[in-house]
Amino acid sequence: MVVALQANYLAVELDPPDQDTRLLCTRRTRLSHRGAAVHVGDRVWVEAIDPQQGRAVVADVEPRSSWLTRPPVANVTAVVVAFAMDQPTFDPDQASRFLLTAEQTGLEVQVLLTKSDLLSSDQRQALVQRLEAWGYAPIAISSTTGEGLDMLRERLQTQALSVLCGPSGVGKSSLLNGLIPDLSLRVGAVSGRLQKGRHTTRHVELHPLGQGARVADTPGFNRPDLPKQVHNLEVLFPELRRQLEPHPCRFRDCLHREEPGCGVSRDWERYGIYRRAVEELLDLSRPSRGG
Ligand SMILES: Nc1nc2c(ncn2[C@@H]2O[C@H](COP(=O)(O)OP(=O)(O)O)[C@@H](O)[C@H]2O)c(=O)[nH]1
Ligand SMILES: [Mg+2]
Ligand SMILES: [Zn+2]
């Protein structure tokens, strides 16, 4: 599996993960000629292995089972989305953009609420319940106190390849450092506004988490785009999905915007976020009126 891209080289680990099997690889020219891009997460065939130098050549790429564009990672099996309980303050709009992006993969989505040490237990519980009402089962976690780390490790170990995403500064790299003792990823300070947009995690790299499980830390970016298809939105909100599964709306192609007779309730926290997302996507798809 390709675990990192380093300039023109691919860092490849043999399966199952094992410390001593990392190979620095070039790629066969016919691979480049075929235009086959090789990405982190790809399963590849290597040849011309030089165990002394730890070198090899990538000869071919296996078909992908999934493909994430941002960050570019192949064969992801689960998406883990981290939000800070505080510092930075929980932002429901930003969180929803990350969650919609994660839901678009169709993969399992696990929510983490980080820096739980910064809130009182009442405040923590309120935030956990809020995310539960959104249809998630969040894990409250703190790299400072260690809360939730064991549960997270167990979850991740059941997944061949998890990707950890979320806004920058929420503590993703700190979490991985806590999970994988020898890792020492760079951790960024988030003091003040000047630090916004400064991302200390610059490349996607996969880290082993025991037998057959890997996790990727991802460079932070703070405002993912909305999904492109307005009619897909309803399936990307788990709490709306749950509402529609037993009682599908009787109108085909309904966008559930208070159309007379539409059965979708307005009584859920993110209804406003859903509505704004619908309007934004409809605006984008309208032909521009001059200018
Ligand atoms: N209070 C508290 N601070 C944390 C925790 N985890 C990370 N931090 C701090 O948050 C900042 C950003 O952490 P980092 O891991 O780089 O976040 P990333 O950008 O998501 O990778 C650093 O100053 C960390 O020391 C935590 O559990 N509790
Ligand atoms: Mg980081
Ligand atoms: Zn409807």
PDB file of C-alpha atoms and ligand atoms in Angstrom:
ATOM      1  CA  MET A   1       0.000   0.000   0.000  1.00  0.00           C
ATOM      2  CA  VAL A   2       1.249   3.474  -0.841  1.00  0.00           C
ATOM      3  CA  VAL A   3       1.523   5.243   2.507  1.00  0.00           C
ATOM      4  CA  ALA A   4       3.025   8.573   1.432  1.00  0.00           C
ATOM      5  CA  LEU A   5       4.158  10.556  -1.572  1.00  0.00           C
ATOM      6  CA  GLN A   6       7.576  12.130  -1.237  1.00  0.00           C
ATOM      7  CA  ALA A   7       8.584  14.311  -4.170  1.00  0.00           C
ATOM      8  CA  ASN A   8       8.914  11.842  -7.030  1.00  0.00           C
ATOM      9  CA  TYR A   9       8.968   8.814  -4.782  1.00  0.00           C
ATOM     10  CA  LEU A  10       6.230   6.624  -3.374  1.00  0.00           C
ATOM     11  CA  ALA A  11       6.623   5.227   0.115  1.00  0.00           C
ATOM     12  CA  VAL A  12       5.170   1.734  -0.026  1.00  0.00           C
ATOM     13  CA  GLU A  13       4.544  -0.679   2.840  1.00  0.00           C
ATOM     14  CA  LEU A  14       4.061  -4.380   2.420  1.00  0.00           C
ATOM     15  CA  ASP A  15       0.906  -5.896   3.870  1.00  0.00           C
ATOM     16  CA  PRO A  16       0.281  -6.568   6.676  1.00  0.00           C
ATOM     17  CA  PRO A  17       1.833  -3.403   8.156  1.00  0.00           C
ATOM     18  CA  ASP A  18       5.189  -4.009   9.771  1.00  0.00           C
ATOM     19  CA  GLN A  19       7.871  -1.471  10.719  1.00  0.00           C
ATOM     20  CA  ASP A  20      10.650  -2.858   8.598  1.00  0.00           C
ATOM     21  CA  THR A  21       8.980  -3.105   5.248  1.00  0.00           C
ATOM     22  CA  ARG A  22       8.820   0.456   4.022  1.00  0.00           C
ATOM     23  CA  LEU A  23      10.174   0.798   0.507  1.00  0.00           C
ATOM     24  CA  LEU A  24      10.985   3.985  -1.335  1.00  0.00           C
ATOM     25  CA  CYS A  25       9.775   3.431  -4.872  1.00  0.00           C
ATOM     26  CA  THR A  26       9.951   4.958  -8.290  1.00  0.00           C
ATOM     27  CA  ARG A  27       7.349   4.007 -10.854  1.00  0.00           C
ATOM     28  CA  ARG A  28       7.732   2.148 -14.112  1.00  0.00           C
ATOM     29  CA  THR A  29       7.616   4.556 -17.019  1.00  0.00           C
ATOM     30  CA  ARG A  30       4.827   2.652 -18.742  1.00  0.00           C
ATOM     31  CA  LEU A  31       2.680   3.403 -15.670  1.00  0.00           C
ATOM     32  CA  SER A  32       3.205   7.117 -16.173  1.00  0.00           C
ATOM     33  CA  HIS A  33       2.557   6.749 -19.890  1.00  0.00           C
ATOM     34  CA  ARG A  34      -0.786   5.108 -19.249  1.00  0.00           C
ATOM     35  CA  GLY A  35      -1.623   8.156 -17.191  1.00  0.00           C
ATOM     36  CA  ALA A  36      -2.315   5.999 -14.149  1.00  0.00           C
ATOM     37  CA  ALA A  37      -1.912   8.345 -11.209  1.00  0.00           C
ATOM     38  CA  VAL A  38      -0.781   6.588  -8.052  1.00  0.00           C
ATOM     39  CA  HIS A  39      -2.113   7.954  -4.774  1.00  0.00           C
ATOM     40  CA  VAL A  40      -1.798   7.366  -1.076  1.00  0.00           C
ATOM     41  CA  GLY A  41      -3.934   4.347  -0.183  1.00  0.00           C
ATOM     42  CA  ASP A  42      -3.441   2.644  -3.523  1.00  0.00           C
ATOM     43  CA  ARG A  43      -2.523  -1.010  -3.554  1.00  0.00           C
ATOM     44  CA  VAL A  44       0.377  -1.507  -5.900  1.00  0.00           C
ATOM     45  CA  TRP A  45       2.579  -4.291  -7.199  1.00  0.00           C
ATOM     46  CA  VAL A  46       6.281  -3.720  -6.617  1.00  0.00           C
ATOM     47  CA  GLU A  47       9.256  -5.345  -8.275  1.00  0.00           C
ATOM     48  CA  ALA A  48      13.022  -5.009  -8.356  1.00  0.00           C
ATOM     49  CA  ILE A  49      13.032  -4.951  -4.554  1.00  0.00           C
ATOM     50  CA  ASP A  50      16.359  -3.999  -3.032  1.00  0.00           C
ATOM     51  CA  PRO A  51      16.001  -4.916   0.644  1.00  0.00           C
ATOM     52  CA  GLN A  52      19.390  -3.418   1.596  1.00  0.00           C
ATOM     53  CA  GLN A  53      18.592   0.016   0.256  1.00  0.00           C
ATOM     54  CA  GLY A  54      14.862  -0.258   0.896  1.00  0.00           C
ATOM     55  CA  ARG A  55      14.154   0.550  -2.744  1.00  0.00           C
ATOM     56  CA  ALA A  56      11.739  -0.908  -5.266  1.00  0.00           C
ATOM     57  CA  VAL A  57       9.794  -0.038  -8.390  1.00  0.00           C
ATOM     58  CA  VAL A  58       6.020   0.226  -8.629  1.00  0.00           C
ATOM     59  CA  ALA A  59       4.906  -1.792 -11.639  1.00  0.00           C
ATOM     60  CA  ASP A  60       1.121  -1.684 -11.447  1.00  0.00           C
ATOM     61  CA  VAL A  61      -1.847  -0.280  -9.514  1.00  0.00           C
ATOM     62  CA  GLU A  62      -4.854  -2.287  -8.365  1.00  0.00           C
ATOM     63  CA  PRO A  63      -8.369  -0.965  -8.985  1.00  0.00           C
ATOM     64  CA  ARG A  64      -9.646   1.257  -6.157  1.00  0.00           C
ATOM     65  CA  SER A  65     -12.596   0.402  -3.944  1.00  0.00           C
ATOM     66  CA  SER A  66     -13.160   4.047  -3.048  1.00  0.00           C
ATOM     67  CA  TRP A  67     -11.687   7.405  -3.846  1.00  0.00           C
ATOM     68  CA  LEU A  68     -11.603  10.524  -1.725  1.00  0.00           C
ATOM     69  CA  THR A  69     -10.627  13.735  -3.490  1.00  0.00           C
ATOM     70  CA  ARG A  70      -9.989  16.043  -0.623  1.00  0.00           C
ATOM     71  CA  PRO A  71      -7.653  14.813   0.695  1.00  0.00           C
ATOM     72  CA  PRO A  72      -6.720  12.483  -2.185  1.00  0.00           C
ATOM     73  CA  VAL A  73      -6.726   9.009  -0.641  1.00  0.00           C
ATOM     74  CA  ALA A  74      -7.679   5.727  -2.286  1.00  0.00           C
ATOM     75  CA  ASN A  75      -9.396   2.726  -0.671  1.00  0.00           C
ATOM     76  CA  VAL A  76     -10.641   4.546   2.410  1.00  0.00           C
ATOM     77  CA  THR A  77     -13.085   2.452   4.449  1.00  0.00           C
ATOM     78  CA  ALA A  78     -14.211   4.959   7.088  1.00  0.00           C
ATOM     79  CA  VAL A  79     -14.245   8.708   7.505  1.00  0.00           C
ATOM     80  CA  VAL A  80     -13.607  10.114  10.962  1.00  0.00           C
ATOM     81  CA  VAL A  81     -14.551  13.761  11.378  1.00  0.00           C
ATOM     82  CA  ALA A  82     -13.189  15.666  14.342  1.00  0.00           C
ATOM     83  CA  PHE A  83     -14.580  18.884  15.781  1.00  0.00           C
ATOM     84  CA  ALA A  84     -13.317  20.665  18.853  1.00  0.00           C
ATOM     85  CA  MET A  85     -15.730  21.120  21.722  1.00  0.00           C
ATOM     86  CA  ASP A  86     -13.942  24.418  22.239  1.00  0.00           C
ATOM     87  CA  GLN A  87     -10.864  26.291  20.919  1.00  0.00           C
ATOM     88  CA  PRO A  88     -11.980  26.672  18.212  1.00  0.00           C
ATOM     89  CA  THR A  89     -15.649  27.032  19.243  1.00  0.00           C
ATOM     90  CA  PHE A  90     -17.997  24.442  17.740  1.00  0.00           C
ATOM     91  CA  ASP A  91     -19.436  25.907  14.538  1.00  0.00           C
ATOM     92  CA  PRO A  92     -22.532  24.059  13.252  1.00  0.00           C
ATOM     93  CA  ASP A  93     -22.257  25.435   9.702  1.00  0.00           C
ATOM     94  CA  GLN A  94     -18.641  24.504   9.306  1.00  0.00           C
ATOM     95  CA  ALA A  95     -19.253  21.139  10.974  1.00  0.00           C
ATOM     96  CA  SER A  96     -22.093  20.465   8.552  1.00  0.00           C
ATOM     97  CA  ARG A  97     -19.910  21.194   5.539  1.00  0.00           C
ATOM     98  CA  PHE A  98     -17.399  18.643   6.785  1.00  0.00           C
ATOM     99  CA  LEU A  99     -20.143  16.134   7.513  1.00  0.00           C
ATOM    100  CA  LEU A 100     -21.798  16.574   4.112  1.00  0.00           C
ATOM    101  CA  THR A 101     -18.436  15.999   2.448  1.00  0.00           C
ATOM    102  CA  ALA A 102     -17.921  12.890   4.561  1.00  0.00           C
ATOM    103  CA  GLU A 103     -21.441  11.582   3.899  1.00  0.00           C
ATOM    104  CA  GLN A 104     -20.900  11.963   0.164  1.00  0.00           C
ATOM    105  CA  THR A 105     -18.386   9.130   0.246  1.00  0.00           C
ATOM    106  CA  GLY A 106     -21.142   6.725   1.290  1.00  0.00           C
ATOM    107  CA  LEU A 107     -18.674   5.335   3.836  1.00  0.00           C
ATOM    108  CA  GLU A 108     -19.170   4.997   7.573  1.00  0.00           C
ATOM    109  CA  VAL A 109     -18.849   8.386   9.283  1.00  0.00           C
ATOM    110  CA  GLN A 110     -17.604   8.593  12.866  1.00  0.00           C
ATOM    111  CA  VAL A 111     -17.737  11.931  14.680  1.00  0.00           C
ATOM    112  CA  LEU A 112     -15.192  12.893  17.333  1.00  0.00           C
ATOM    113  CA  LEU A 113     -15.675  15.780  19.736  1.00  0.00           C
ATOM    114  CA  THR A 114     -12.172  16.731  20.805  1.00  0.00           C
ATOM    115  CA  LYS A 115     -10.705  18.794  23.661  1.00  0.00           C
ATOM    116  CA  SER A 116     -13.401  17.551  26.023  1.00  0.00           C
ATOM    117  CA  ASP A 117     -11.163  18.741  28.869  1.00  0.00           C
ATOM    118  CA  LEU A 118     -12.108  22.333  28.026  1.00  0.00           C
ATOM    119  CA  LEU A 119     -15.819  22.048  28.864  1.00  0.00           C
ATOM    120  CA  SER A 120     -17.800  21.226  31.992  1.00  0.00           C
ATOM    121  CA  SER A 121     -19.501  17.846  31.970  1.00  0.00           C
ATOM    122  CA  ASP A 122     -22.899  19.519  31.423  1.00  0.00           C
ATOM    123  CA  GLN A 123     -21.635  21.416  28.411  1.00  0.00           C
ATOM    124  CA  ARG A 124     -20.005  18.286  27.042  1.00  0.00           C
ATOM    125  CA  GLN A 125     -23.147  16.288  27.415  1.00  0.00           C
ATOM    126  CA  ALA A 126     -25.178  18.970  25.688  1.00  0.00           C
ATOM    127  CA  LEU A 127     -22.858  18.929  22.684  1.00  0.00           C
ATOM    128  CA  VAL A 128     -22.847  15.135  22.528  1.00  0.00           C
ATOM    129  CA  GLN A 129     -26.648  15.117  22.556  1.00  0.00           C
ATOM    130  CA  ARG A 130     -26.740  17.782  19.891  1.00  0.00           C
ATOM    131  CA  LEU A 131     -24.645  15.632  17.551  1.00  0.00           C
ATOM    132  CA  GLU A 132     -26.793  12.622  18.425  1.00  0.00           C
ATOM    133  CA  ALA A 133     -29.829  14.570  17.253  1.00  0.00           C
ATOM    134  CA  TRP A 134     -27.945  15.123  13.998  1.00  0.00           C
ATOM    135  CA  GLY A 135     -27.853  11.351  13.647  1.00  0.00           C
ATOM    136  CA  TYR A 136     -24.303  10.634  14.821  1.00  0.00           C
ATOM    137  CA  ALA A 137     -22.788   8.725  17.722  1.00  0.00           C
ATOM    138  CA  PRO A 138     -19.954  11.067  18.679  1.00  0.00           C
ATOM    139  CA  ILE A 139     -17.002  10.029  20.832  1.00  0.00           C
ATOM    140  CA  ALA A 140     -15.930  12.681  23.341  1.00  0.00           C
ATOM    141  CA  ILE A 141     -12.196  12.697  23.426  1.00  0.00           C
ATOM    142  CA  SER A 142      -9.253  14.546  24.912  1.00  0.00           C
ATOM    143  CA  SER A 143      -5.598  14.185  24.094  1.00  0.00           C
ATOM    144  CA  THR A 144      -4.865  16.023  27.333  1.00  0.00           C
ATOM    145  CA  THR A 145      -6.699  13.687  29.714  1.00  0.00           C
ATOM    146  CA  GLY A 146      -6.763  10.619  27.465  1.00  0.00           C
ATOM    147  CA  GLU A 147     -10.573  10.400  27.620  1.00  0.00           C
ATOM    148  CA  GLY A 148     -12.014   8.415  24.745  1.00  0.00           C
ATOM    149  CA  LEU A 149      -8.656   7.399  23.251  1.00  0.00           C
ATOM    150  CA  ASP A 150      -9.127   3.680  23.948  1.00  0.00           C
ATOM    151  CA  MET A 151     -12.565   3.684  22.381  1.00  0.00           C
ATOM    152  CA  LEU A 152     -11.239   5.509  19.344  1.00  0.00           C
ATOM    153  CA  ARG A 153      -8.343   3.083  18.985  1.00  0.00           C
ATOM    154  CA  GLU A 154     -10.756   0.151  19.078  1.00  0.00           C
ATOM    155  CA  ARG A 155     -12.967   1.712  16.419  1.00  0.00           C
ATOM    156  CA  LEU A 156     -10.067   2.508  14.140  1.00  0.00           C
ATOM    157  CA  GLN A 157      -8.611  -0.966  14.467  1.00  0.00           C
ATOM    158  CA  THR A 158     -11.709  -2.428  12.842  1.00  0.00           C
ATOM    159  CA  GLN A 159     -11.127  -0.347   9.703  1.00  0.00           C
ATOM    160  CA  ALA A 160      -8.527  -1.076   7.037  1.00  0.00           C
ATOM    161  CA  LEU A 161      -8.111   2.600   6.266  1.00  0.00           C
ATOM    162  CA  SER A 162      -9.634   5.513   8.134  1.00  0.00           C
ATOM    163  CA  VAL A 163      -9.162   9.118   7.248  1.00  0.00           C
ATOM    164  CA  LEU A 164      -9.179  11.695  10.002  1.00  0.00           C
ATOM    165  CA  CYS A 165     -10.581  15.015   8.801  1.00  0.00           C
ATOM    166  CA  GLY A 166     -11.842  18.184  10.361  1.00  0.00           C
ATOM    167  CA  PRO A 167     -10.974  21.853  10.670  1.00  0.00           C
ATOM    168  CA  SER A 168      -7.392  22.747  11.472  1.00  0.00           C
ATOM    169  CA  GLY A 169      -6.553  23.175  15.111  1.00  0.00           C
ATOM    170  CA  VAL A 170      -9.116  20.709  16.473  1.00  0.00           C
ATOM    171  CA  GLY A 171      -6.381  18.344  17.619  1.00  0.00           C
ATOM    172  CA  LYS A 172      -6.201  15.681  14.900  1.00  0.00           C
ATOM    173  CA  SER A 173      -2.426  15.372  14.936  1.00  0.00           C
ATOM    174  CA  SER A 174      -2.393  15.389  18.741  1.00  0.00           C
ATOM    175  CA  LEU A 175      -4.882  12.505  18.719  1.00  0.00           C
ATOM    176  CA  LEU A 176      -2.786  10.410  16.391  1.00  0.00           C
ATOM    177  CA  ASN A 177       0.283  11.122  18.485  1.00  0.00           C
ATOM    178  CA  GLY A 178      -1.669   9.836  21.488  1.00  0.00           C
ATOM    179  CA  LEU A 179      -2.801   6.727  19.619  1.00  0.00           C
ATOM    180  CA  ILE A 180       0.526   5.855  18.057  1.00  0.00           C
ATOM    181  CA  PRO A 181       3.315   6.346  20.607  1.00  0.00           C
ATOM    182  CA  ASP A 182       6.299   6.642  18.241  1.00  0.00           C
ATOM    183  CA  LEU A 183       4.628   8.981  15.833  1.00  0.00           C
ATOM    184  CA  SER A 184       5.380  12.578  16.942  1.00  0.00           C
ATOM    185  CA  LEU A 185       3.464  14.436  14.250  1.00  0.00           C
ATOM    186  CA  ARG A 186       3.890  18.172  14.336  1.00  0.00           C
ATOM    187  CA  VAL A 187       1.223  19.879  16.370  1.00  0.00           C
ATOM    188  CA  GLY A 188       0.245  23.439  15.644  1.00  0.00           C
ATOM    189  CA  ALA A 189      -0.532  26.184  18.109  1.00  0.00           C
ATOM    190  CA  VAL A 190      -3.903  27.845  17.625  1.00  0.00           C
ATOM    191  CA  SER A 191      -3.472  30.996  19.614  1.00  0.00           C
ATOM    192  CA  GLY A 192      -5.333  33.862  18.021  1.00  0.00           C
ATOM    193  CA  ARG A 193      -6.701  34.612  14.595  1.00  0.00           C
ATOM    194  CA  LEU A 194      -3.344  34.962  12.899  1.00  0.00           C
ATOM    195  CA  GLN A 195      -2.915  31.216  13.078  1.00  0.00           C
ATOM    196  CA  LYS A 196      -6.028  30.588  11.051  1.00  0.00           C
ATOM    197  CA  GLY A 197      -5.182  28.835   7.840  1.00  0.00           C
ATOM    198  CA  ARG A 198      -1.751  27.814   8.979  1.00  0.00           C
ATOM    199  CA  HIS A 199      -1.672  24.101   8.640  1.00  0.00           C
ATOM    200  CA  THR A 200       1.149  22.151  10.146  1.00  0.00           C
ATOM    201  CA  THR A 201       0.028  18.883   8.569  1.00  0.00           C
ATOM    202  CA  ARG A 202       1.004  19.351   4.946  1.00  0.00           C
ATOM    203  CA  HIS A 203       0.921  15.909   3.393  1.00  0.00           C
ATOM    204  CA  VAL A 204      -1.349  12.944   3.638  1.00  0.00           C
ATOM    205  CA  GLU A 205       0.430  10.042   5.243  1.00  0.00           C
ATOM    206  CA  LEU A 206      -0.896   6.697   6.423  1.00  0.00           C
ATOM    207  CA  HIS A 207       0.049   5.392   9.848  1.00  0.00           C
ATOM    208  CA  PRO A 208      -0.206   1.784  11.017  1.00  0.00           C
ATOM    209  CA  LEU A 209      -2.624   1.089  13.870  1.00  0.00           C
ATOM    210  CA  GLY A 210      -2.034  -2.577  14.490  1.00  0.00           C
ATOM    211  CA  GLN A 211      -2.827  -5.528  12.264  1.00  0.00           C
ATOM    212  CA  GLY A 212      -4.279  -4.496   8.937  1.00  0.00           C
ATOM    213  CA  ALA A 213      -5.496  -1.088  10.106  1.00  0.00           C
ATOM    214  CA  ARG A 214      -4.217   2.281   9.036  1.00  0.00           C
ATOM    215  CA  VAL A 215      -5.215   5.852   9.652  1.00  0.00           C
ATOM    216  CA  ALA A 216      -4.459   9.027   7.723  1.00  0.00           C
ATOM    217  CA  ASP A 217      -3.965  12.436   9.218  1.00  0.00           C
ATOM    218  CA  THR A 218      -5.006  15.073   6.720  1.00  0.00           C
ATOM    219  CA  PRO A 219      -3.957  18.626   6.103  1.00  0.00           C
ATOM    220  CA  GLY A 220      -6.607  20.890   7.582  1.00  0.00           C
ATOM    221  CA  PHE A 221      -8.749  23.068   5.398  1.00  0.00           C
ATOM    222  CA  ASN A 222     -11.567  24.993   6.923  1.00  0.00           C
ATOM    223  CA  ARG A 223     -14.426  25.298   4.472  1.00  0.00           C
ATOM    224  CA  PRO A 224     -15.182  22.304   2.299  1.00  0.00           C
ATOM    225  CA  ASP A 225     -17.415  22.973  -0.708  1.00  0.00           C
ATOM    226  CA  LEU A 226     -21.021  21.877  -0.612  1.00  0.00           C
ATOM    227  CA  PRO A 227     -21.950  18.769  -2.594  1.00  0.00           C
ATOM    228  CA  LYS A 228     -22.827  19.637  -6.194  1.00  0.00           C
ATOM    229  CA  GLN A 229     -26.175  17.872  -6.571  1.00  0.00           C
ATOM    230  CA  VAL A 230     -29.031  19.568  -4.786  1.00  0.00           C
ATOM    231  CA  HIS A 231     -31.210  16.434  -4.943  1.00  0.00           C
ATOM    232  CA  ASN A 232     -28.559  14.423  -3.100  1.00  0.00           C
ATOM    233  CA  LEU A 233     -28.657  16.714  -0.081  1.00  0.00           C
ATOM    234  CA  GLU A 234     -31.529  14.886   1.584  1.00  0.00           C
ATOM    235  CA  VAL A 235     -29.533  11.679   1.899  1.00  0.00           C
ATOM    236  CA  LEU A 236     -26.499  13.497   3.297  1.00  0.00           C
ATOM    237  CA  PHE A 237     -28.314  14.619   6.457  1.00  0.00           C
ATOM    238  CA  PRO A 238     -28.754  11.465   8.577  1.00  0.00           C
ATOM    239  CA  GLU A 239     -31.572  13.023  10.606  1.00  0.00           C
ATOM    240  CA  LEU A 240     -33.492  13.800   7.393  1.00  0.00           C
ATOM    241  CA  ARG A 241     -32.678  10.386   5.958  1.00  0.00           C
ATOM    242  CA  ARG A 242     -34.186   8.844   9.094  1.00  0.00           C
ATOM    243  CA  GLN A 243     -37.299  10.914   8.659  1.00  0.00           C
ATOM    244  CA  LEU A 244     -37.730  10.021   4.988  1.00  0.00           C
ATOM    245  CA  GLU A 245     -36.976   6.301   5.211  1.00  0.00           C
ATOM    246  CA  PRO A 246     -40.216   5.344   6.977  1.00  0.00           C
ATOM    247  CA  HIS A 247     -42.244   8.175   5.391  1.00  0.00           C
ATOM    248  CA  PRO A 248     -40.938   9.101   1.951  1.00  0.00           C
ATOM    249  CA  CYS A 249     -42.105  12.486   0.684  1.00  0.00           C
ATOM    250  CA  ARG A 250     -44.951  11.906  -1.752  1.00  0.00           C
ATOM    251  CA  PHE A 251     -43.607  14.386  -4.274  1.00  0.00           C
ATOM    252  CA  ARG A 252     -40.942  13.284  -6.678  1.00  0.00           C
ATOM    253  CA  ASP A 253     -37.882  15.559  -6.708  1.00  0.00           C
ATOM    254  CA  CYS A 254     -39.233  17.531  -3.746  1.00  0.00           C
ATOM    255  CA  LEU A 255     -36.625  19.712  -2.078  1.00  0.00           C
ATOM    256  CA  HIS A 256     -38.713  19.834   1.117  1.00  0.00           C
ATOM    257  CA  ARG A 257     -38.906  23.606   1.248  1.00  0.00           C
ATOM    258  CA  GLU A 258     -42.322  23.917   2.832  1.00  0.00           C
ATOM    259  CA  GLU A 259     -44.055  22.886  -0.377  1.00  0.00           C
ATOM    260  CA  PRO A 260     -47.751  22.439   0.470  1.00  0.00           C
ATOM    261  CA  GLY A 261     -48.268  18.751   1.225  1.00  0.00           C
ATOM    262  CA  CYS A 262     -44.554  17.994   1.761  1.00  0.00           C
ATOM    263  CA  GLY A 263     -44.426  15.804   4.837  1.00  0.00           C
ATOM    264  CA  VAL A 264     -40.927  16.739   5.993  1.00  0.00           C
ATOM    265  CA  SER A 265     -40.888  18.312   9.429  1.00  0.00           C
ATOM    266  CA  ARG A 266     -39.132  21.600  10.104  1.00  0.00           C
ATOM    267  CA  ASP A 267     -38.576  20.630  13.665  1.00  0.00           C
ATOM    268  CA  TRP A 268     -34.910  19.648  13.600  1.00  0.00           C
ATOM    269  CA  GLU A 269     -31.887  21.773  14.423  1.00  0.00           C
ATOM    270  CA  ARG A 270     -30.226  21.638  11.029  1.00  0.00           C
ATOM    271  CA  TYR A 271     -33.333  22.326   8.992  1.00  0.00           C
ATOM    272  CA  GLY A 272     -32.064  25.911   8.499  1.00  0.00           C
ATOM    273  CA  ILE A 273     -28.657  24.637   7.394  1.00  0.00           C
ATOM    274  CA  TYR A 274     -30.357  22.236   4.990  1.00  0.00           C
ATOM    275  CA  ARG A 275     -32.502  25.041   3.560  1.00  0.00           C
ATOM    276  CA  ARG A 276     -29.561  27.406   3.106  1.00  0.00           C
ATOM    277  CA  ALA A 277     -27.576  24.658   1.395  1.00  0.00           C
ATOM    278  CA  VAL A 278     -30.488  24.040  -0.988  1.00  0.00           C
ATOM    279  CA  GLU A 279     -30.748  27.761  -1.821  1.00  0.00           C
ATOM    280  CA  GLU A 280     -27.000  28.088  -2.295  1.00  0.00           C
ATOM    281  CA  LEU A 281     -26.886  25.139  -4.691  1.00  0.00           C
ATOM    282  CA  LEU A 282     -29.920  26.367  -6.639  1.00  0.00           C
ATOM    283  CA  ASP A 283     -28.276  29.798  -6.960  1.00  0.00           C
ATOM    284  CA  LEU A 284     -25.092  28.221  -8.252  1.00  0.00           C
ATOM    285  CA  SER A 285     -26.941  26.190 -10.856  1.00  0.00           C
ATOM    286  CA  ARG A 286     -28.911  29.160 -12.215  1.00  0.00           C
ATOM    287  CA  PRO A 287     -27.478  30.695 -15.359  1.00  0.00           C
ATOM    288  CA  SER A 288     -25.678  33.865 -14.284  1.00  0.00           C
ATOM    289  CA  ARG A 289     -27.538  37.034 -15.066  1.00  0.00           C
ATOM    290  CA  GLY A 290     -24.866  39.071 -16.794  1.00  0.00           C
ATOM    291  CA  GLY A 291     -21.975  40.876 -15.111  1.00  0.00           C
TER     292      GLY A 291
HETATM  293  N1  LIG B   1      -6.995  21.539  25.709  1.00  0.00           N
HETATM  294  C1  LIG B   1      -6.654  20.710  24.720  1.00  0.00           C
HETATM  295  N2  LIG B   1      -5.866  21.147  23.722  1.00  0.00           N
HETATM  296  C2  LIG B   1      -5.544  20.290  22.718  1.00  0.00           C
HETATM  297  C3  LIG B   1      -6.040  18.959  22.706  1.00  0.00           C
HETATM  298  N3  LIG B   1      -5.574  18.351  21.603  1.00  0.00           N
HETATM  299  C4  LIG B   1      -4.836  19.271  20.944  1.00  0.00           C
HETATM  300  N4  LIG B   1      -4.791  20.441  21.613  1.00  0.00           N
HETATM  301  C5  LIG B   1      -4.088  21.673  21.184  1.00  0.00           C
HETATM  302  O1  LIG B   1      -4.723  22.167  20.019  1.00  0.00           O
HETATM  303  C6  LIG B   1      -3.768  22.711  19.117  1.00  0.00           C
HETATM  304  C7  LIG B   1      -3.908  22.096  17.726  1.00  0.00           C
HETATM  305  O2  LIG B   1      -3.576  20.725  17.762  1.00  0.00           O
HETATM  306  P1  LIG B   1      -3.227  19.874  16.462  1.00  0.00           P
HETATM  307  O3  LIG B   1      -3.098  18.467  16.896  1.00  0.00           O
HETATM  308  O4  LIG B   1      -2.082  20.455  15.703  1.00  0.00           O
HETATM  309  O5  LIG B   1      -4.558  20.079  15.600  1.00  0.00           O
HETATM  310  P2  LIG B   1      -4.825  19.691  14.061  1.00  0.00           P
HETATM  311  O6  LIG B   1      -4.603  20.941  13.277  1.00  0.00           O
HETATM  312  O7  LIG B   1      -6.248  19.261  14.018  1.00  0.00           O
HETATM  313  O8  LIG B   1      -3.883  18.598  13.687  1.00  0.00           O
HETATM  314  C8  LIG B   1      -2.397  22.484  19.783  1.00  0.00           C
HETATM  315  O9  LIG B   1      -2.029  23.670  20.456  1.00  0.00           O
HETATM  316  C9  LIG B   1      -2.674  21.372  20.757  1.00  0.00           C
HETATM  317  O10 LIG B   1      -1.793  21.426  21.851  1.00  0.00           O
HETATM  318  C10 LIG B   1      -6.865  18.520  23.812  1.00  0.00           C
HETATM  319  O11 LIG B   1      -7.331  17.376  23.900  1.00  0.00           O
HETATM  320  N5  LIG B   1      -7.143  19.445  24.776  1.00  0.00           N
HETATM  321 MG    MG B   2      -2.552  18.405  12.065  1.00  0.00          MG
HETATM  322 ZN    ZN B   3     -40.930  17.037   0.392  1.00  0.00          ZN
END
